[in-house]
Amino acid sequence: MHDRNGSIGRARFSASSAHGARGPFVSRAEASIAAACPFKGIGCFAEGKLAARRLTVDQLIADDGCLIGGALARRIPQHDARGGRDLQLHVGGDGGSAAGVRLLAGAEDRWRDRCRGAVWSFRHAWREVPCDAWGSNSVLASVEKPHDIEAARIAGDAATVVDEFPSDEAFSLLGANAKIVPCLAQKRSKTRVECRLCLDADELARRDIAIALEAHGPTARRVREAIVQQLVLIIQRSGAGGSRGR
């Protein structure tokens, strides 16, 4: 984390990202890329930006929990953070096991209690780790094909990436029932903390909204080349398991 006054640890405080999409929030990036990621080794966004460490995924998760706890023990910068300081986990990477995720979820709960902000993330391991392991946090599963959306709904949440938006307005895709809205942060009309759809999985479920994300970053070309058919990453909270408390 770092604030405007200097560096603290490996979690990163960012008042605004370089591309302006996020807004004021705290980011924790790790190279714990899930085996389920279809782009692992062939264009994964995390591989383009982060160096892998020689640790197991569960060790990285435990490290994440310690870093969050350490950040809480220090002064969390609150300038430009009306309504609390939001935390995005795993800008690159994933949770490794239900036990590890529950450990991390406990640290996230303490973050929310102290900083009053939302905690959100995306995951490829939605088939392996049940969504309830994440507790009340807004964690959205990554789905690359429309026909996988219902499977993800049964498991919990869903999230995806498309090569490009077919429309700047809400659109639909064959095999998906939800209304799909292009990510407003990628369209530059709002930051993620202004939009807040990703930060509230229950609201996505209630309104049956999906959010489309375009391939982006230094590995975007490789991701597009890896797409055999139009792979859609949909962000959508499942209503199957009931609402999570916040």
PDB file of C-alpha atoms in Angstrom:
ATOM      1  CA  MET A   1       0.000   0.000   0.000  1.00  0.00           C
ATOM      2  CA  HIS A   2       1.231   3.497  -0.607  1.00  0.00           C
ATOM      3  CA  ASP A   3      -0.335   6.872  -0.066  1.00  0.00           C
ATOM      4  CA  ARG A   4       0.741  10.302  -1.212  1.00  0.00           C
ATOM      5  CA  ASN A   5       3.305  10.464   1.572  1.00  0.00           C
ATOM      6  CA  GLY A   6       5.216   7.268   0.770  1.00  0.00           C
ATOM      7  CA  SER A   7       5.338   3.512   0.493  1.00  0.00           C
ATOM      8  CA  ILE A   8       3.940   1.026   3.029  1.00  0.00           C
ATOM      9  CA  GLY A   9       4.228  -2.686   2.285  1.00  0.00           C
ATOM     10  CA  ARG A  10       3.173  -4.452  -0.915  1.00  0.00           C
ATOM     11  CA  ALA A  11      -0.527  -3.638  -0.988  1.00  0.00           C
ATOM     12  CA  ARG A  12      -1.049  -0.464  -2.961  1.00  0.00           C
ATOM     13  CA  PHE A  13      -3.132   2.591  -2.198  1.00  0.00           C
ATOM     14  CA  SER A  14      -4.165   4.394  -5.358  1.00  0.00           C
ATOM     15  CA  ALA A  15      -5.990   7.711  -5.223  1.00  0.00           C
ATOM     16  CA  SER A  16      -6.608   7.226  -8.941  1.00  0.00           C
ATOM     17  CA  SER A  17      -5.304   4.658 -11.403  1.00  0.00           C
ATOM     18  CA  ALA A  18      -3.258   5.534 -14.476  1.00  0.00           C
ATOM     19  CA  HIS A  19      -6.246   4.901 -16.733  1.00  0.00           C
ATOM     20  CA  GLY A  20      -8.724   6.615 -14.428  1.00  0.00           C
ATOM     21  CA  ALA A  21     -11.080   3.654 -14.228  1.00  0.00           C
ATOM     22  CA  ARG A  22     -11.044   2.930 -10.533  1.00  0.00           C
ATOM     23  CA  GLY A  23     -11.069   6.132  -8.521  1.00  0.00           C
ATOM     24  CA  PRO A  24      -9.969   6.263  -4.838  1.00  0.00           C
ATOM     25  CA  PHE A  25      -9.515   2.735  -3.493  1.00  0.00           C
ATOM     26  CA  VAL A  26      -6.903   0.323  -2.173  1.00  0.00           C
ATOM     27  CA  SER A  27      -5.600  -2.394  -4.495  1.00  0.00           C
ATOM     28  CA  ARG A  28      -3.908  -5.714  -3.647  1.00  0.00           C
ATOM     29  CA  ALA A  29      -2.311  -7.459  -6.659  1.00  0.00           C
ATOM     30  CA  GLU A  30      -0.707 -10.922  -6.536  1.00  0.00           C
ATOM     31  CA  ALA A  31       0.423 -13.423  -9.138  1.00  0.00           C
ATOM     32  CA  SER A  32      -1.803 -16.231  -7.795  1.00  0.00           C
ATOM     33  CA  ILE A  33      -3.347 -16.956 -11.188  1.00  0.00           C
ATOM     34  CA  ALA A  34      -5.962 -19.723 -11.001  1.00  0.00           C
ATOM     35  CA  ALA A  35      -5.440 -22.905 -13.012  1.00  0.00           C
ATOM     36  CA  ALA A  36      -9.003 -22.392 -14.273  1.00  0.00           C
ATOM     37  CA  CYS A  37      -8.049 -19.144 -16.031  1.00  0.00           C
ATOM     38  CA  PRO A  38      -8.332 -19.938 -19.772  1.00  0.00           C
ATOM     39  CA  PHE A  39      -5.765 -17.250 -20.557  1.00  0.00           C
ATOM     40  CA  LYS A  40      -3.065 -18.496 -18.167  1.00  0.00           C
ATOM     41  CA  GLY A  41       0.204 -18.537 -20.072  1.00  0.00           C
ATOM     42  CA  ILE A  42      -1.367 -17.100 -23.217  1.00  0.00           C
ATOM     43  CA  GLY A  43      -2.260 -13.543 -22.323  1.00  0.00           C
ATOM     44  CA  CYS A  44      -3.475 -13.390 -18.726  1.00  0.00           C
ATOM     45  CA  PHE A  45      -3.626  -9.741 -17.644  1.00  0.00           C
ATOM     46  CA  ALA A  46      -1.775 -10.539 -14.400  1.00  0.00           C
ATOM     47  CA  GLU A  47       1.110 -12.193 -16.236  1.00  0.00           C
ATOM     48  CA  GLY A  48       1.619  -9.003 -18.193  1.00  0.00           C
ATOM     49  CA  LYS A  49       2.080  -6.874 -15.083  1.00  0.00           C
ATOM     50  CA  LEU A  50       3.082  -8.998 -12.099  1.00  0.00           C
ATOM     51  CA  ALA A  51       6.060 -11.209 -11.272  1.00  0.00           C
ATOM     52  CA  ALA A  52       5.242 -14.650  -9.864  1.00  0.00           C
ATOM     53  CA  ARG A  53       6.522 -15.503  -6.416  1.00  0.00           C
ATOM     54  CA  ARG A  54       7.620 -18.979  -5.332  1.00  0.00           C
ATOM     55  CA  LEU A  55       4.715 -19.477  -2.932  1.00  0.00           C
ATOM     56  CA  THR A  56       1.614 -21.664  -3.020  1.00  0.00           C
ATOM     57  CA  VAL A  57      -1.746 -19.980  -3.595  1.00  0.00           C
ATOM     58  CA  ASP A  58      -2.763 -20.647   0.028  1.00  0.00           C
ATOM     59  CA  GLN A  59       0.480 -19.028   1.200  1.00  0.00           C
ATOM     60  CA  LEU A  60      -0.311 -15.995  -0.941  1.00  0.00           C
ATOM     61  CA  ILE A  61      -3.822 -15.848   0.533  1.00  0.00           C
ATOM     62  CA  ALA A  62      -2.412 -15.965   4.065  1.00  0.00           C
ATOM     63  CA  ASP A  63       0.018 -13.222   3.043  1.00  0.00           C
ATOM     64  CA  ASP A  64      -2.902 -11.152   1.737  1.00  0.00           C
ATOM     65  CA  GLY A  65      -4.692 -11.482   5.071  1.00  0.00           C
ATOM     66  CA  CYS A  66      -1.567 -10.365   6.947  1.00  0.00           C
ATOM     67  CA  LEU A  67      -1.118  -7.385   4.627  1.00  0.00           C
ATOM     68  CA  ILE A  68      -4.716  -6.258   5.139  1.00  0.00           C
ATOM     69  CA  GLY A  69      -4.293  -6.601   8.893  1.00  0.00           C
ATOM     70  CA  GLY A  70      -1.009  -4.699   8.761  1.00  0.00           C
ATOM     71  CA  ALA A  71      -2.609  -1.915   6.748  1.00  0.00           C
ATOM     72  CA  LEU A  72      -5.387  -1.625   9.329  1.00  0.00           C
ATOM     73  CA  ALA A  73      -2.783  -1.218  12.072  1.00  0.00           C
ATOM     74  CA  ARG A  74      -1.489   1.847  10.228  1.00  0.00           C
ATOM     75  CA  ARG A  75      -3.282   4.999   9.214  1.00  0.00           C
ATOM     76  CA  ILE A  76      -5.480   4.260   6.172  1.00  0.00           C
ATOM     77  CA  PRO A  77      -5.572   7.426   4.015  1.00  0.00           C
ATOM     78  CA  GLN A  78      -9.139   8.716   3.859  1.00  0.00           C
ATOM     79  CA  HIS A  79      -8.722  11.788   1.659  1.00  0.00           C
ATOM     80  CA  ASP A  80     -11.054  11.654  -1.356  1.00  0.00           C
ATOM     81  CA  ALA A  81     -12.823   8.650   0.181  1.00  0.00           C
ATOM     82  CA  ARG A  82     -16.308   9.868   0.975  1.00  0.00           C
ATOM     83  CA  GLY A  83     -18.348   6.931   2.238  1.00  0.00           C
ATOM     84  CA  GLY A  84     -15.299   4.816   3.117  1.00  0.00           C
ATOM     85  CA  ARG A  85     -12.177   3.358   1.540  1.00  0.00           C
ATOM     86  CA  ASP A  86     -12.982   0.582  -0.940  1.00  0.00           C
ATOM     87  CA  LEU A  87     -10.679  -2.420  -1.399  1.00  0.00           C
ATOM     88  CA  GLN A  88     -10.215  -4.439  -4.591  1.00  0.00           C
ATOM     89  CA  LEU A  89      -8.541  -7.821  -4.137  1.00  0.00           C
ATOM     90  CA  HIS A  90      -6.582  -9.791  -6.703  1.00  0.00           C
ATOM     91  CA  VAL A  91      -6.246  -7.306  -9.534  1.00  0.00           C
ATOM     92  CA  GLY A  92      -4.332 -10.305 -10.851  1.00  0.00           C
ATOM     93  CA  GLY A  93      -4.782 -13.731  -9.280  1.00  0.00           C
ATOM     94  CA  ASP A  94      -7.371 -15.728  -7.366  1.00  0.00           C
ATOM     95  CA  GLY A  95      -8.237 -17.554  -4.147  1.00  0.00           C
ATOM     96  CA  GLY A  96      -6.819 -21.077  -3.875  1.00  0.00           C
ATOM     97  CA  SER A  97      -9.065 -23.014  -1.479  1.00  0.00           C
ATOM     98  CA  ALA A  98     -12.196 -22.580   0.625  1.00  0.00           C
ATOM     99  CA  ALA A  99     -10.122 -22.550   3.825  1.00  0.00           C
ATOM    100  CA  GLY A 100      -7.766 -19.904   2.473  1.00  0.00           C
ATOM    101  CA  VAL A 101     -10.618 -17.791   1.141  1.00  0.00           C
ATOM    102  CA  ARG A 102     -12.429 -17.900   4.512  1.00  0.00           C
ATOM    103  CA  LEU A 103      -9.243 -16.674   6.194  1.00  0.00           C
ATOM    104  CA  LEU A 104      -9.056 -13.810   3.713  1.00  0.00           C
ATOM    105  CA  ALA A 105     -12.782 -13.054   4.083  1.00  0.00           C
ATOM    106  CA  GLY A 106     -12.260 -12.528   7.817  1.00  0.00           C
ATOM    107  CA  ALA A 107      -9.585  -9.931   7.098  1.00  0.00           C
ATOM    108  CA  GLU A 108     -11.928  -8.297   4.578  1.00  0.00           C
ATOM    109  CA  ASP A 109     -14.688  -8.094   7.200  1.00  0.00           C
ATOM    110  CA  ARG A 110     -12.309  -6.291   9.548  1.00  0.00           C
ATOM    111  CA  TRP A 111     -11.390  -3.920   6.705  1.00  0.00           C
ATOM    112  CA  ARG A 112     -15.040  -3.025   6.144  1.00  0.00           C
ATOM    113  CA  ASP A 113     -15.619  -2.501   9.862  1.00  0.00           C
ATOM    114  CA  ARG A 114     -12.643  -0.141  10.094  1.00  0.00           C
ATOM    115  CA  CYS A 115     -12.655   1.616   6.704  1.00  0.00           C
ATOM    116  CA  ARG A 116     -16.424   1.510   5.994  1.00  0.00           C
ATOM    117  CA  GLY A 117     -15.846   0.745   2.305  1.00  0.00           C
ATOM    118  CA  ALA A 118     -16.847  -2.127   0.023  1.00  0.00           C
ATOM    119  CA  VAL A 119     -14.599  -5.100  -0.786  1.00  0.00           C
ATOM    120  CA  TRP A 120     -14.792  -6.629  -4.257  1.00  0.00           C
ATOM    121  CA  SER A 121     -12.932  -9.040  -6.513  1.00  0.00           C
ATOM    122  CA  PHE A 122     -13.244 -11.435  -9.462  1.00  0.00           C
ATOM    123  CA  ARG A 123     -12.427 -15.147  -9.495  1.00  0.00           C
ATOM    124  CA  HIS A 124     -11.893 -17.953 -12.002  1.00  0.00           C
ATOM    125  CA  ALA A 125     -12.013 -20.703  -9.371  1.00  0.00           C
ATOM    126  CA  TRP A 126     -15.793 -20.486  -8.933  1.00  0.00           C
ATOM    127  CA  ARG A 127     -16.153 -24.196  -9.718  1.00  0.00           C
ATOM    128  CA  GLU A 128     -13.668 -25.168  -6.998  1.00  0.00           C
ATOM    129  CA  VAL A 129     -14.360 -22.646  -4.204  1.00  0.00           C
ATOM    130  CA  PRO A 130     -17.988 -22.019  -3.112  1.00  0.00           C
ATOM    131  CA  CYS A 131     -19.063 -18.383  -3.193  1.00  0.00           C
ATOM    132  CA  ASP A 132     -20.264 -18.460   0.429  1.00  0.00           C
ATOM    133  CA  ALA A 133     -16.621 -18.898   1.510  1.00  0.00           C
ATOM    134  CA  TRP A 134     -16.197 -15.199   0.644  1.00  0.00           C
ATOM    135  CA  GLY A 135     -18.827 -14.171   3.191  1.00  0.00           C
ATOM    136  CA  SER A 136     -20.537 -10.846   2.522  1.00  0.00           C
ATOM    137  CA  ASN A 137     -17.939  -9.531   0.076  1.00  0.00           C
ATOM    138  CA  SER A 138     -18.834  -8.767  -3.542  1.00  0.00           C
ATOM    139  CA  VAL A 139     -16.841 -11.474  -5.341  1.00  0.00           C
ATOM    140  CA  LEU A 140     -17.808 -12.220  -8.940  1.00  0.00           C
ATOM    141  CA  ALA A 141     -16.918 -15.375 -10.850  1.00  0.00           C
ATOM    142  CA  SER A 142     -15.210 -15.153 -14.243  1.00  0.00           C
ATOM    143  CA  VAL A 143     -17.081 -16.845 -17.092  1.00  0.00           C
ATOM    144  CA  GLU A 144     -15.799 -16.811 -20.657  1.00  0.00           C
ATOM    145  CA  LYS A 145     -18.698 -18.361 -22.591  1.00  0.00           C
ATOM    146  CA  PRO A 146     -22.395 -17.463 -22.471  1.00  0.00           C
ATOM    147  CA  HIS A 147     -23.434 -21.091 -21.911  1.00  0.00           C
ATOM    148  CA  ASP A 148     -21.359 -21.170 -18.697  1.00  0.00           C
ATOM    149  CA  ILE A 149     -23.364 -18.346 -17.149  1.00  0.00           C
ATOM    150  CA  GLU A 150     -26.127 -20.557 -15.753  1.00  0.00           C
ATOM    151  CA  ALA A 151     -23.564 -22.939 -14.242  1.00  0.00           C
ATOM    152  CA  ALA A 152     -21.936 -19.962 -12.561  1.00  0.00           C
ATOM    153  CA  ARG A 153     -25.321 -18.726 -11.356  1.00  0.00           C
ATOM    154  CA  ILE A 154     -25.888 -22.031  -9.592  1.00  0.00           C
ATOM    155  CA  ALA A 155     -22.419 -21.802  -8.038  1.00  0.00           C
ATOM    156  CA  GLY A 156     -22.674 -18.124  -7.120  1.00  0.00           C
ATOM    157  CA  ASP A 157     -21.709 -15.164  -9.283  1.00  0.00           C
ATOM    158  CA  ALA A 158     -20.320 -14.600 -12.786  1.00  0.00           C
ATOM    159  CA  ALA A 159     -17.904 -12.240 -14.573  1.00  0.00           C
ATOM    160  CA  THR A 160     -16.464 -12.035 -18.109  1.00  0.00           C
ATOM    161  CA  VAL A 161     -14.407 -10.330 -20.801  1.00  0.00           C
ATOM    162  CA  VAL A 162     -15.325  -9.665 -24.403  1.00  0.00           C
ATOM    163  CA  ASP A 163     -13.006  -8.769 -27.255  1.00  0.00           C
ATOM    164  CA  GLU A 164     -14.967  -5.575 -27.825  1.00  0.00           C
ATOM    165  CA  PHE A 165     -18.352  -4.139 -26.955  1.00  0.00           C
ATOM    166  CA  PRO A 166     -20.926  -4.767 -29.712  1.00  0.00           C
ATOM    167  CA  SER A 167     -22.725  -1.647 -28.483  1.00  0.00           C
ATOM    168  CA  ASP A 168     -22.152   1.318 -26.192  1.00  0.00           C
ATOM    169  CA  GLU A 169     -25.647   0.713 -24.852  1.00  0.00           C
ATOM    170  CA  ALA A 170     -27.058  -2.282 -22.976  1.00  0.00           C
ATOM    171  CA  PHE A 171     -27.212  -5.381 -25.176  1.00  0.00           C
ATOM    172  CA  SER A 172     -28.051  -9.085 -25.056  1.00  0.00           C
ATOM    173  CA  LEU A 173     -26.170 -12.244 -26.043  1.00  0.00           C
ATOM    174  CA  LEU A 174     -27.448 -15.596 -27.197  1.00  0.00           C
ATOM    175  CA  GLY A 175     -27.366 -17.963 -24.230  1.00  0.00           C
ATOM    176  CA  ALA A 176     -27.497 -15.235 -21.566  1.00  0.00           C
ATOM    177  CA  ASN A 177     -30.726 -13.982 -19.972  1.00  0.00           C
ATOM    178  CA  ALA A 178     -29.344 -10.937 -18.180  1.00  0.00           C
ATOM    179  CA  LYS A 179     -29.264  -7.421 -19.577  1.00  0.00           C
ATOM    180  CA  ILE A 180     -25.603  -6.743 -20.364  1.00  0.00           C
ATOM    181  CA  VAL A 181     -24.189  -3.273 -19.708  1.00  0.00           C
ATOM    182  CA  PRO A 182     -20.714  -2.240 -20.974  1.00  0.00           C
ATOM    183  CA  CYS A 183     -18.371  -1.398 -18.101  1.00  0.00           C
ATOM    184  CA  LEU A 184     -18.803   2.335 -17.451  1.00  0.00           C
ATOM    185  CA  ALA A 185     -15.231   2.609 -16.165  1.00  0.00           C
ATOM    186  CA  GLN A 186     -13.856   1.296 -19.451  1.00  0.00           C
ATOM    187  CA  LYS A 187     -16.104   3.730 -21.308  1.00  0.00           C
ATOM    188  CA  ARG A 188     -14.524   6.479 -19.125  1.00  0.00           C
ATOM    189  CA  SER A 189     -17.912   7.852 -18.128  1.00  0.00           C
ATOM    190  CA  LYS A 190     -17.450   6.850 -14.461  1.00  0.00           C
ATOM    191  CA  THR A 191     -14.833   5.352 -12.182  1.00  0.00           C
ATOM    192  CA  ARG A 192     -15.560   1.969 -10.627  1.00  0.00           C
ATOM    193  CA  VAL A 193     -16.128   3.475  -7.205  1.00  0.00           C
ATOM    194  CA  GLU A 194     -18.567   5.980  -8.727  1.00  0.00           C
ATOM    195  CA  CYS A 195     -20.442   3.300 -10.673  1.00  0.00           C
ATOM    196  CA  ARG A 196     -20.269   0.687  -7.864  1.00  0.00           C
ATOM    197  CA  LEU A 197     -22.065  -2.097  -9.756  1.00  0.00           C
ATOM    198  CA  CYS A 198     -19.072  -4.430  -9.333  1.00  0.00           C
ATOM    199  CA  LEU A 199     -19.027  -3.509  -5.657  1.00  0.00           C
ATOM    200  CA  ASP A 200     -22.596  -4.724  -5.029  1.00  0.00           C
ATOM    201  CA  ALA A 201     -23.241  -8.273  -6.227  1.00  0.00           C
ATOM    202  CA  ASP A 202     -26.681  -8.358  -4.593  1.00  0.00           C
ATOM    203  CA  GLU A 203     -27.831  -5.351  -6.612  1.00  0.00           C
ATOM    204  CA  LEU A 204     -26.679  -7.032  -9.829  1.00  0.00           C
ATOM    205  CA  ALA A 205     -28.791 -10.061  -8.908  1.00  0.00           C
ATOM    206  CA  ARG A 206     -31.834  -7.979  -8.021  1.00  0.00           C
ATOM    207  CA  ARG A 207     -31.747  -6.093 -11.315  1.00  0.00           C
ATOM    208  CA  ASP A 208     -30.560  -9.097 -13.393  1.00  0.00           C
ATOM    209  CA  ILE A 209     -27.746  -7.022 -14.873  1.00  0.00           C
ATOM    210  CA  ALA A 210     -24.510  -8.294 -16.376  1.00  0.00           C
ATOM    211  CA  ILE A 211     -21.463  -6.096 -16.958  1.00  0.00           C
ATOM    212  CA  ALA A 212     -19.317  -6.669 -20.039  1.00  0.00           C
ATOM    213  CA  LEU A 213     -15.578  -6.021 -19.811  1.00  0.00           C
ATOM    214  CA  GLU A 214     -13.320  -5.601 -22.836  1.00  0.00           C
ATOM    215  CA  ALA A 215      -9.917  -7.244 -23.089  1.00  0.00           C
ATOM    216  CA  HIS A 216      -7.439  -4.554 -22.066  1.00  0.00           C
ATOM    217  CA  GLY A 217      -3.910  -3.898 -20.930  1.00  0.00           C
ATOM    218  CA  PRO A 218      -0.565  -4.983 -22.417  1.00  0.00           C
ATOM    219  CA  THR A 219      -1.791  -8.536 -23.083  1.00  0.00           C
ATOM    220  CA  ALA A 220      -5.080  -7.590 -24.775  1.00  0.00           C
ATOM    221  CA  ARG A 221      -3.856  -8.662 -28.221  1.00  0.00           C
ATOM    222  CA  ARG A 222      -2.843 -12.100 -26.939  1.00  0.00           C
ATOM    223  CA  VAL A 223      -6.205 -12.499 -25.212  1.00  0.00           C
ATOM    224  CA  ARG A 224      -8.013 -11.701 -28.459  1.00  0.00           C
ATOM    225  CA  GLU A 225      -5.861 -14.211 -30.303  1.00  0.00           C
ATOM    226  CA  ALA A 226      -6.701 -16.829 -27.656  1.00  0.00           C
ATOM    227  CA  ILE A 227     -10.432 -16.340 -28.152  1.00  0.00           C
ATOM    228  CA  VAL A 228     -11.643 -19.053 -30.521  1.00  0.00           C
ATOM    229  CA  GLN A 229     -15.219 -17.800 -30.390  1.00  0.00           C
ATOM    230  CA  GLN A 230     -16.684 -14.674 -28.842  1.00  0.00           C
ATOM    231  CA  LEU A 231     -15.845 -15.251 -25.159  1.00  0.00           C
ATOM    232  CA  VAL A 232     -17.942 -13.080 -22.912  1.00  0.00           C
ATOM    233  CA  LEU A 233     -16.982 -12.199 -19.371  1.00  0.00           C
ATOM    234  CA  ILE A 234     -20.221 -11.396 -17.582  1.00  0.00           C
ATOM    235  CA  ILE A 235     -20.390  -9.964 -14.094  1.00  0.00           C
ATOM    236  CA  GLN A 236     -23.607 -11.194 -12.567  1.00  0.00           C
ATOM    237  CA  ARG A 237     -24.611 -12.106  -9.049  1.00  0.00           C
ATOM    238  CA  SER A 238     -26.566 -15.348  -8.709  1.00  0.00           C
ATOM    239  CA  GLY A 239     -29.916 -15.082  -6.972  1.00  0.00           C
ATOM    240  CA  ALA A 240     -29.903 -18.828  -6.333  1.00  0.00           C
ATOM    241  CA  GLY A 241     -28.197 -18.701  -2.957  1.00  0.00           C
ATOM    242  CA  GLY A 242     -30.098 -15.759  -1.482  1.00  0.00           C
ATOM    243  CA  SER A 243     -28.844 -12.288  -0.618  1.00  0.00           C
ATOM    244  CA  ARG A 244     -25.609 -11.690   1.219  1.00  0.00           C
ATOM    245  CA  GLY A 245     -25.679  -9.314   4.126  1.00  0.00           C
ATOM    246  CA  ARG A 246     -23.805  -6.043   3.974  1.00  0.00           C
TER     247      ARG A 246
END
